[in-house]
PDB file of C-alpha atoms in Angstrom:
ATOM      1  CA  UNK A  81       0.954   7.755 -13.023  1.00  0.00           C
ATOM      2  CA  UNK A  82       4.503   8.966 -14.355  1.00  0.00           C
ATOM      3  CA  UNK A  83       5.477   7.258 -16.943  1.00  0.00           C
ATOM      4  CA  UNK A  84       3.637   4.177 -15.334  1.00  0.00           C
ATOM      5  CA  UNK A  85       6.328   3.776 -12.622  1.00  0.00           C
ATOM      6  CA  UNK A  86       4.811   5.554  -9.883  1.00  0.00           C
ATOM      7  CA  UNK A  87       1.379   5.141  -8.785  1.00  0.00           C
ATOM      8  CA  UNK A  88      -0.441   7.326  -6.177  1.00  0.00           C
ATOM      9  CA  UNK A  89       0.493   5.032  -2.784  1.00  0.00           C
ATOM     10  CA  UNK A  90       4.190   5.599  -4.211  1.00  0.00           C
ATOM     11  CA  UNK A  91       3.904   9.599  -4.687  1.00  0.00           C
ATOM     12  CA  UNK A  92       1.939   9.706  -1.227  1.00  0.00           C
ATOM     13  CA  UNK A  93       5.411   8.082   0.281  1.00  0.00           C
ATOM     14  CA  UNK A  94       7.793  10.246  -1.234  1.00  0.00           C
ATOM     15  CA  UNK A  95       5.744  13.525  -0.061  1.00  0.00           C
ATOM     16  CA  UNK A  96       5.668  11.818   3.527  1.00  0.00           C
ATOM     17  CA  UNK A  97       9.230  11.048   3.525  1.00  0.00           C
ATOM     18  CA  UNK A  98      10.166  14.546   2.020  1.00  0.00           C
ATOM     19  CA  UNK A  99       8.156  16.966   4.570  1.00  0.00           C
ATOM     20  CA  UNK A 100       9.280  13.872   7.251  1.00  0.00           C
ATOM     21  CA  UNK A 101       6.408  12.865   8.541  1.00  0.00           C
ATOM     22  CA  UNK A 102       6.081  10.209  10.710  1.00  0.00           C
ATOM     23  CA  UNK A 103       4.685   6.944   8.945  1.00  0.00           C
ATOM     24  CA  UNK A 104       2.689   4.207  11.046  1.00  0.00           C
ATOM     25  CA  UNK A 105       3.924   0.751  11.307  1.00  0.00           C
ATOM     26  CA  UNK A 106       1.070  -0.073   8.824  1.00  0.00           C
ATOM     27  CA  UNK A 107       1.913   2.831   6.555  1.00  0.00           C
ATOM     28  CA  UNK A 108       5.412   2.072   6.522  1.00  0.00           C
ATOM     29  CA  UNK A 109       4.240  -1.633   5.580  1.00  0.00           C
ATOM     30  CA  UNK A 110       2.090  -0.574   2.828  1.00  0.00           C
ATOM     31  CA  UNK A 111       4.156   2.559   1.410  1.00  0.00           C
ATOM     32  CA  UNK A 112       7.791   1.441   1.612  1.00  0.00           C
ATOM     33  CA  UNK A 113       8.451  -2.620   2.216  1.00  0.00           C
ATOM     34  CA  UNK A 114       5.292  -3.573  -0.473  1.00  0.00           C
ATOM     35  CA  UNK A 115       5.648  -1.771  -2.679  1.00  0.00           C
ATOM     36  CA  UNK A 116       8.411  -2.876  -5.288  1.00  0.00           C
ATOM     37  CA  UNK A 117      11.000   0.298  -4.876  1.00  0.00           C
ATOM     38  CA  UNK A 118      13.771  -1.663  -6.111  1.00  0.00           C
ATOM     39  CA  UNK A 119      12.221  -2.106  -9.406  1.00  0.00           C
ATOM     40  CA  UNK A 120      11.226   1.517  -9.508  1.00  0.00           C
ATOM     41  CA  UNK A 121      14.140   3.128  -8.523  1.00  0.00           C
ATOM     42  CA  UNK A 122      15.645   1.130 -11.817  1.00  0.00           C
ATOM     43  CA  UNK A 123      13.064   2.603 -13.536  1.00  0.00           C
ATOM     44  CA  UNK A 124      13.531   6.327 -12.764  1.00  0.00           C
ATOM     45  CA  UNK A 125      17.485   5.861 -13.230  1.00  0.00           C
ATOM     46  CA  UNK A 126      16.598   5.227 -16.955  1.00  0.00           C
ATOM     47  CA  UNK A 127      13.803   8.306 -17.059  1.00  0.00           C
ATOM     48  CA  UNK A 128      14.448  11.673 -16.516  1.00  0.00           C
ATOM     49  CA  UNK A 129      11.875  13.379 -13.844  1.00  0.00           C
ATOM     50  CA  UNK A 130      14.857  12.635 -10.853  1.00  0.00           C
ATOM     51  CA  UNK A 131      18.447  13.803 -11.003  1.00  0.00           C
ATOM     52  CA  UNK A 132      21.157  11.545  -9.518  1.00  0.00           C
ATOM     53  CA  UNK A 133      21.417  13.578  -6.401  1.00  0.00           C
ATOM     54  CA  UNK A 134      17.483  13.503  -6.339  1.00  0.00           C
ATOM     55  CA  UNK A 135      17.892   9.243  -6.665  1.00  0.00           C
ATOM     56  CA  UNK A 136      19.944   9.207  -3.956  1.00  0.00           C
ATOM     57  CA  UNK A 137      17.715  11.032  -1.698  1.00  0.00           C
ATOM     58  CA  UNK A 138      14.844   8.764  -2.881  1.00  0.00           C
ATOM     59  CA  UNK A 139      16.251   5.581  -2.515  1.00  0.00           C
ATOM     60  CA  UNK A 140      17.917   6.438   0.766  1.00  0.00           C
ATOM     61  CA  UNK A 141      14.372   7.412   2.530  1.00  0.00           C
ATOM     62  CA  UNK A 142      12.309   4.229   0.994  1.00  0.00           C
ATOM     63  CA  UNK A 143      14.818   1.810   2.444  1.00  0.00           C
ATOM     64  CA  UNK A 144      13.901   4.142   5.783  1.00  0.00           C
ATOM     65  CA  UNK A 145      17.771   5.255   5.908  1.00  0.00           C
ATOM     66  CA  UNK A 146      17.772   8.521   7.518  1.00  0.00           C
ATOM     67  CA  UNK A 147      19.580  11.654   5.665  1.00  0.00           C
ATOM     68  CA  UNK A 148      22.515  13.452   7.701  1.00  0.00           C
ATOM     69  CA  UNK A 149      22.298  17.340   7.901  1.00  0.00           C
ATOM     70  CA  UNK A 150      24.929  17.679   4.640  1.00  0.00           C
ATOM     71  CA  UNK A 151      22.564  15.449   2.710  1.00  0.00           C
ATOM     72  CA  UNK A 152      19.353  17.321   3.487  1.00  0.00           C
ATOM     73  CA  UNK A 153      21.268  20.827   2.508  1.00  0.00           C
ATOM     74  CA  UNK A 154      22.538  19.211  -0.372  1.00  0.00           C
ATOM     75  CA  UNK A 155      19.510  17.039  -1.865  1.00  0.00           C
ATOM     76  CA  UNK A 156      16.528  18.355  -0.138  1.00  0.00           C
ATOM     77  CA  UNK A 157      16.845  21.816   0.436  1.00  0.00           C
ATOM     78  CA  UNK A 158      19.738  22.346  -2.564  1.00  0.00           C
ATOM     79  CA  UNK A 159      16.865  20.987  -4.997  1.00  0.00           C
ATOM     80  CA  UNK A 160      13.563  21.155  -6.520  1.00  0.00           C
ATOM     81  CA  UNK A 161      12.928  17.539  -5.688  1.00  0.00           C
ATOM     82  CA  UNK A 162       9.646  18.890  -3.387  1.00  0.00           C
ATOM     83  CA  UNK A 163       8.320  20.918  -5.953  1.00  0.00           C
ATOM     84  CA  UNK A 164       8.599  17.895  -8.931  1.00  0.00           C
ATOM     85  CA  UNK A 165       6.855  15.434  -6.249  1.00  0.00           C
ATOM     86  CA  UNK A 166       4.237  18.294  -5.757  1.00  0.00           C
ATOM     87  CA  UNK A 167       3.251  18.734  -9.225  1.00  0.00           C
ATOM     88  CA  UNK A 168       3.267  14.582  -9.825  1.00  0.00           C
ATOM     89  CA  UNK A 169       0.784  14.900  -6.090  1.00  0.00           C
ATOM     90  CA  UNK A 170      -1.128  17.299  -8.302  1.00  0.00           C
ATOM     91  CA  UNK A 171      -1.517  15.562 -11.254  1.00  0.00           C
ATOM     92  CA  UNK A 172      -2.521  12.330  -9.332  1.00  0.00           C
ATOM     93  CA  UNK A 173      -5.119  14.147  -7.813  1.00  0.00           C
ATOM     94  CA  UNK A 174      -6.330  15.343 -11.085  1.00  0.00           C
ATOM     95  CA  UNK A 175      -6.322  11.885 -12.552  1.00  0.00           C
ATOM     96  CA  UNK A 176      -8.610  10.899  -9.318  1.00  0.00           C
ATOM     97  CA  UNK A 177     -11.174  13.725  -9.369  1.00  0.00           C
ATOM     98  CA  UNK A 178     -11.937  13.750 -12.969  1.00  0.00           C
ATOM     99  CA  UNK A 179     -11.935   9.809 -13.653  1.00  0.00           C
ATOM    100  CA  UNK A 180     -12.062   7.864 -10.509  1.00  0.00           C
ATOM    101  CA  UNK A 181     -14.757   9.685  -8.279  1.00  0.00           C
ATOM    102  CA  UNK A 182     -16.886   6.529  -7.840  1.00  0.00           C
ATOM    103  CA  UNK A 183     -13.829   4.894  -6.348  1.00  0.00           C
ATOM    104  CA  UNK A 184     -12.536   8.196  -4.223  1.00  0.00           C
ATOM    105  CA  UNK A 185     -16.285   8.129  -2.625  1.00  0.00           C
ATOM    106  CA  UNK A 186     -15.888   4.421  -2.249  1.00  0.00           C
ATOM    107  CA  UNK A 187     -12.546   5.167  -0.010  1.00  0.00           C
ATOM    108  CA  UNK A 188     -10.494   3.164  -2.192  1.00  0.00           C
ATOM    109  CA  UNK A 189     -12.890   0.010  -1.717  1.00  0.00           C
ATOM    110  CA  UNK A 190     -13.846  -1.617  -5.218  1.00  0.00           C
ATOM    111  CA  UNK A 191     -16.566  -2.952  -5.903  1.00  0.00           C
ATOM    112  CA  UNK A 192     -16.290  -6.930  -4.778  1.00  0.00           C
ATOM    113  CA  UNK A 193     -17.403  -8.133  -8.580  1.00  0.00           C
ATOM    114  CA  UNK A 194     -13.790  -6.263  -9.680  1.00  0.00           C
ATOM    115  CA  UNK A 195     -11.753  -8.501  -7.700  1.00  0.00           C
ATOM    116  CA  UNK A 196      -9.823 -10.911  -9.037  1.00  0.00           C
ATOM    117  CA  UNK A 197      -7.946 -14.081  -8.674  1.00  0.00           C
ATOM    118  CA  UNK A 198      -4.700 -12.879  -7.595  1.00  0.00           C
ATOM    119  CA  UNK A 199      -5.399  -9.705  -6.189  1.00  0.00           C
ATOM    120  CA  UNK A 200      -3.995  -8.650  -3.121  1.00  0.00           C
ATOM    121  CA  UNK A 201      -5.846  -7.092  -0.558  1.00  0.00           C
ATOM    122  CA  UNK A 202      -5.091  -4.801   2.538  1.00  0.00           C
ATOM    123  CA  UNK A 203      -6.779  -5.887   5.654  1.00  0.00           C
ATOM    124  CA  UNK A 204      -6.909  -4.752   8.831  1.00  0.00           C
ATOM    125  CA  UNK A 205      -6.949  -7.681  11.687  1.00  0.00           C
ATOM    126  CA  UNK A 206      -7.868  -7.251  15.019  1.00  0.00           C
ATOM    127  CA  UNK A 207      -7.779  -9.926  17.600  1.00  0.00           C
ATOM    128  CA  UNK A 208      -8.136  -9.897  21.126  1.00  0.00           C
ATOM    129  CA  UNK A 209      -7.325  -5.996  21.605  1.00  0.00           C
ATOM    130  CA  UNK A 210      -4.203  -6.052  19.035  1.00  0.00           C
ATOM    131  CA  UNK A 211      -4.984  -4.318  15.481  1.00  0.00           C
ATOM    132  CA  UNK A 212      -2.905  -4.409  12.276  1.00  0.00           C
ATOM    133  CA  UNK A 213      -3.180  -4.411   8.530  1.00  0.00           C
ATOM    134  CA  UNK A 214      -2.115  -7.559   6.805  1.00  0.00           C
ATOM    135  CA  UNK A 215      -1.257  -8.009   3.027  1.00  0.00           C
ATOM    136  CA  UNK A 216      -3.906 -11.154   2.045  1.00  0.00           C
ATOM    137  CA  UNK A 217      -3.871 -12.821  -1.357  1.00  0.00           C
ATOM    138  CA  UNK A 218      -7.095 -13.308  -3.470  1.00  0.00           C
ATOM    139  CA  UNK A 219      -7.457 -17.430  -3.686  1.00  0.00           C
ATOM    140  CA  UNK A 220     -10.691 -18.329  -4.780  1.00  0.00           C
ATOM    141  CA  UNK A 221     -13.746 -16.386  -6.207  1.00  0.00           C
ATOM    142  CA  UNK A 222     -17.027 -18.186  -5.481  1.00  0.00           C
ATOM    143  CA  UNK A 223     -19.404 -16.853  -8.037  1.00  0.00           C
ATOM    144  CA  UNK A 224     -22.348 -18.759  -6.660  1.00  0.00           C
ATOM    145  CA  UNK A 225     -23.737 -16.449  -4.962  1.00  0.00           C
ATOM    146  CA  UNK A 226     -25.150 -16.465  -1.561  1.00  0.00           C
ATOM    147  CA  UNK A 227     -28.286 -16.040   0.331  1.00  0.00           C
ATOM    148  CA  UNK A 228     -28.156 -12.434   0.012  1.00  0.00           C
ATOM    149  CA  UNK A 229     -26.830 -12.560  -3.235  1.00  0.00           C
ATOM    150  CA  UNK A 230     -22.898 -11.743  -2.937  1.00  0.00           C
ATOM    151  CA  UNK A 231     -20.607 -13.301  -3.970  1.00  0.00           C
ATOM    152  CA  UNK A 232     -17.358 -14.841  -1.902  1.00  0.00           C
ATOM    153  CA  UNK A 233     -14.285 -14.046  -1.806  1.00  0.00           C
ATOM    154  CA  UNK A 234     -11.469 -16.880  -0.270  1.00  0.00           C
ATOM    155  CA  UNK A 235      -8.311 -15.139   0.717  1.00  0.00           C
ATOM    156  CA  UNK A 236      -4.913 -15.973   2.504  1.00  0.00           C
ATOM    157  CA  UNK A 237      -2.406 -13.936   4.297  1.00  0.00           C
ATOM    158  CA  UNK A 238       0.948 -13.134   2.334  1.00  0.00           C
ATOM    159  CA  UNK A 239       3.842 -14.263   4.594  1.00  0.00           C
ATOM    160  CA  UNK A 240       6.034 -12.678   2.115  1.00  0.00           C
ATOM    161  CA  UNK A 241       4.227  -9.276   2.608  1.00  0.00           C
ATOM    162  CA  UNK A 242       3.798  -8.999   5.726  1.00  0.00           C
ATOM    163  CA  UNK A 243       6.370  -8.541   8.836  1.00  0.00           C
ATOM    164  CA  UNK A 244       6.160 -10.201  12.036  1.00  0.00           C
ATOM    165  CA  UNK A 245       5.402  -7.187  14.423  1.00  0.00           C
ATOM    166  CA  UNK A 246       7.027  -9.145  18.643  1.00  0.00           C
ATOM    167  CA  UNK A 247       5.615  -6.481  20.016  1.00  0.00           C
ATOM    168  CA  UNK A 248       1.839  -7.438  19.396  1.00  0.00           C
ATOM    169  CA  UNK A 249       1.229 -10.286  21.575  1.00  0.00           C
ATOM    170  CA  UNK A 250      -1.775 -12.098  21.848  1.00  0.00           C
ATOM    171  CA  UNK A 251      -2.759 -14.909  24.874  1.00  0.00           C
ATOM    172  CA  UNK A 252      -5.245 -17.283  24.012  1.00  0.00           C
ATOM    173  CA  UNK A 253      -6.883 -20.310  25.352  1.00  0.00           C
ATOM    174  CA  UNK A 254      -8.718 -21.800  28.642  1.00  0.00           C
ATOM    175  CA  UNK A 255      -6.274 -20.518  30.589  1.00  0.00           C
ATOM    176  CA  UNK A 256      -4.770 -17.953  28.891  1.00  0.00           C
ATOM    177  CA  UNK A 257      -1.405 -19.412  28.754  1.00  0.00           C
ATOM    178  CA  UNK A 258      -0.878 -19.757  25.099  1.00  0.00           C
ATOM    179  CA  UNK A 259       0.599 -16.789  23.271  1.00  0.00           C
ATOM    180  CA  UNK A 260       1.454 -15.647  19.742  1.00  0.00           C
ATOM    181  CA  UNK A 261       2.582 -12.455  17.501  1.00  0.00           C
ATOM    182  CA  UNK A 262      -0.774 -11.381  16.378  1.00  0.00           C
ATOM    183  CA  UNK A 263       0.437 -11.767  12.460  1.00  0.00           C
ATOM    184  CA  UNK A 264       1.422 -15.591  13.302  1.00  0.00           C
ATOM    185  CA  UNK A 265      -2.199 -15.904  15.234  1.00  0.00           C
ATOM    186  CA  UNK A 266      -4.563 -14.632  12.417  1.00  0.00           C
ATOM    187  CA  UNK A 267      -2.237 -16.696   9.900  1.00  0.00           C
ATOM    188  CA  UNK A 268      -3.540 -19.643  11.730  1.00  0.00           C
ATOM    189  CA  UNK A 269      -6.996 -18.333  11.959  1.00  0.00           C
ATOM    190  CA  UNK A 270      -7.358 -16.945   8.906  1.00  0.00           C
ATOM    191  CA  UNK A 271      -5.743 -19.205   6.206  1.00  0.00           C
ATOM    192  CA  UNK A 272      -8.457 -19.364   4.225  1.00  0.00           C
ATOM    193  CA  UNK A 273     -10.803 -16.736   5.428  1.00  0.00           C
ATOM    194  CA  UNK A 274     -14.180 -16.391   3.263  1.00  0.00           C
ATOM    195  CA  UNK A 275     -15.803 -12.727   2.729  1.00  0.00           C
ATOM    196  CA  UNK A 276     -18.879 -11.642   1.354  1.00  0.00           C
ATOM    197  CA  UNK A 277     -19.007  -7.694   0.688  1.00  0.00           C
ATOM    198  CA  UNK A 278     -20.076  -6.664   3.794  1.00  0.00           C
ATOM    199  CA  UNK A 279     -17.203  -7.841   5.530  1.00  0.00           C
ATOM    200  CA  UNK A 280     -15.083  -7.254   2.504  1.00  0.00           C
ATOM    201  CA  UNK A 281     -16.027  -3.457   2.831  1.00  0.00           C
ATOM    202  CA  UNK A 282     -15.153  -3.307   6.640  1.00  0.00           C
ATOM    203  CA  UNK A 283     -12.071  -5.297   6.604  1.00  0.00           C
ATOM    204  CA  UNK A 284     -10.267  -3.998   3.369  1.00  0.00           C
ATOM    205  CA  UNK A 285      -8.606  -0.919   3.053  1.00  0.00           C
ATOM    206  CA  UNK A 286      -7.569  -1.095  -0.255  1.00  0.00           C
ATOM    207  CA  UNK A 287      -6.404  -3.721  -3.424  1.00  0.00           C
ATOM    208  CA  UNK A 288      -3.885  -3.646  -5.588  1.00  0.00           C
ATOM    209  CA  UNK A 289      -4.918  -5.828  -8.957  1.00  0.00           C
ATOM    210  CA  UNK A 290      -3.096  -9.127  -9.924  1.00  0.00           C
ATOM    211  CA  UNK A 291      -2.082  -7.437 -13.090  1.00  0.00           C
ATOM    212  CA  UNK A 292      -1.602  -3.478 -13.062  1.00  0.00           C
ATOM    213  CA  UNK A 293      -3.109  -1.729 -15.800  1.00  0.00           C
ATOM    214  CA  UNK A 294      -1.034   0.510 -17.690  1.00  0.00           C
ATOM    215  CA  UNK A 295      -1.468   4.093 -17.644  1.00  0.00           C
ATOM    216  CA  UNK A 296      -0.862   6.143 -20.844  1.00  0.00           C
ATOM    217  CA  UNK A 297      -1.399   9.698 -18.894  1.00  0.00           C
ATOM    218  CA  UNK A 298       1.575  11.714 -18.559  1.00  0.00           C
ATOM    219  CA  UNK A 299       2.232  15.028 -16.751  1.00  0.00           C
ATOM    220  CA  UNK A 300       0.095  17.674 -17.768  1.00  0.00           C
ATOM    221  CA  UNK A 301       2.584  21.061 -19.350  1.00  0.00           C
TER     222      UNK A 301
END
């Protein structure tokens, strides 16, 4: 996207954050804690799309650090920091229309055959009446394919991702008696979890490539 610093997931945030509106524990997951602002926020200081005060703002809302009255006057409502996120919104969606509509129909599933070692891939978990979305790393890649001609993928939650949520609580066993955060449950479970493409279709929400290809569009005049 700009400048190949921000991609769409990051713009989506900052448009979120900007018009303040509320983020799930899953969005806030996916948009904020994964997704590298540290590195990009270094970037941007060396670009020139964001002006200090509009940094500031930035940096402050991805690290989920609410603004005080002053600072929305002064860098929200004192700027045209909506209007440059708007345009990069816009241009993101005309990146997507004209040369991604296979994968905008696909609701950001790929194809299983473009998945590769070293992927990672959102999933959504749900055990035992508790749901979440958990970060899971790309393993193994069984290209034999099976019976119905698929082929496997082998994947492993991310501890590092992913953020033990004490309020889901799961009880398990004979009795009942046993009990677990849901994240430290399907890390058990599902250490190495195999999927063919039907599951891989239900469970994943989206994947973010091993290596991220570089974009060479820029904002359009």
């Amino acid at each position: 996207m700009y400048k190949d610093i921000l991609d769409n997931d990051d713009i989506k945030a900052l448009e979120m954050l900007l018009n303040e509106e509320k983020m799930s524990v899953a969005e806030k997951r996916h948009y904020l804690l994964g997704a590298g602002w540290d590195l990009k926020l270094n970037l941007l200081e060396e670009d020139d799309l964001f002006e200090e005060n509009d940094l500031k703002a930035i940096k402050k809302l991805v690290n989920q650090e609410p603004l005080s009255p002053a600072e929305k006057r002064h860098y929200i409502l004192g700027s045209n920091i909506k209007e440059k996120v708007k345009e990069l919104s816009e241009e993101a969606e005309y990146q997507h229309n004209v040369s991604n509509i296979i994968h905008k129909k696909a609701r950001n599933v790929p194809n299983i055959e473009d998945v590769k070692v070293g992927d990672q891939i959102l999933m959504k978990f749900e055990e035992k009446g508790m749901k979440d979305h958990y970060w899971c790393d790309v393993k193994e890649i069984d290209t034999t394919f099976t019976k119905d001609n698929k082929p496997m993928l082998t994947v492993s939650i991310n501890t590092d991702l992913n953020k033990e949520d004490m309020t889901k609580i799961v009880t398990f066993g004979m009795d009942g008696r046993n009990s677990s955060t849901l994240l430290t449950y399907c890390k058990t479970r599902y250490d190495n979890l195999e999927i063919g493409e039907k599951a891989y279709s239900k469970r994943t929400l989206e994947v973010k490539p091993a290596q991220k290809p570089k974009r060479k569009n820029r904002m359009r005049p």
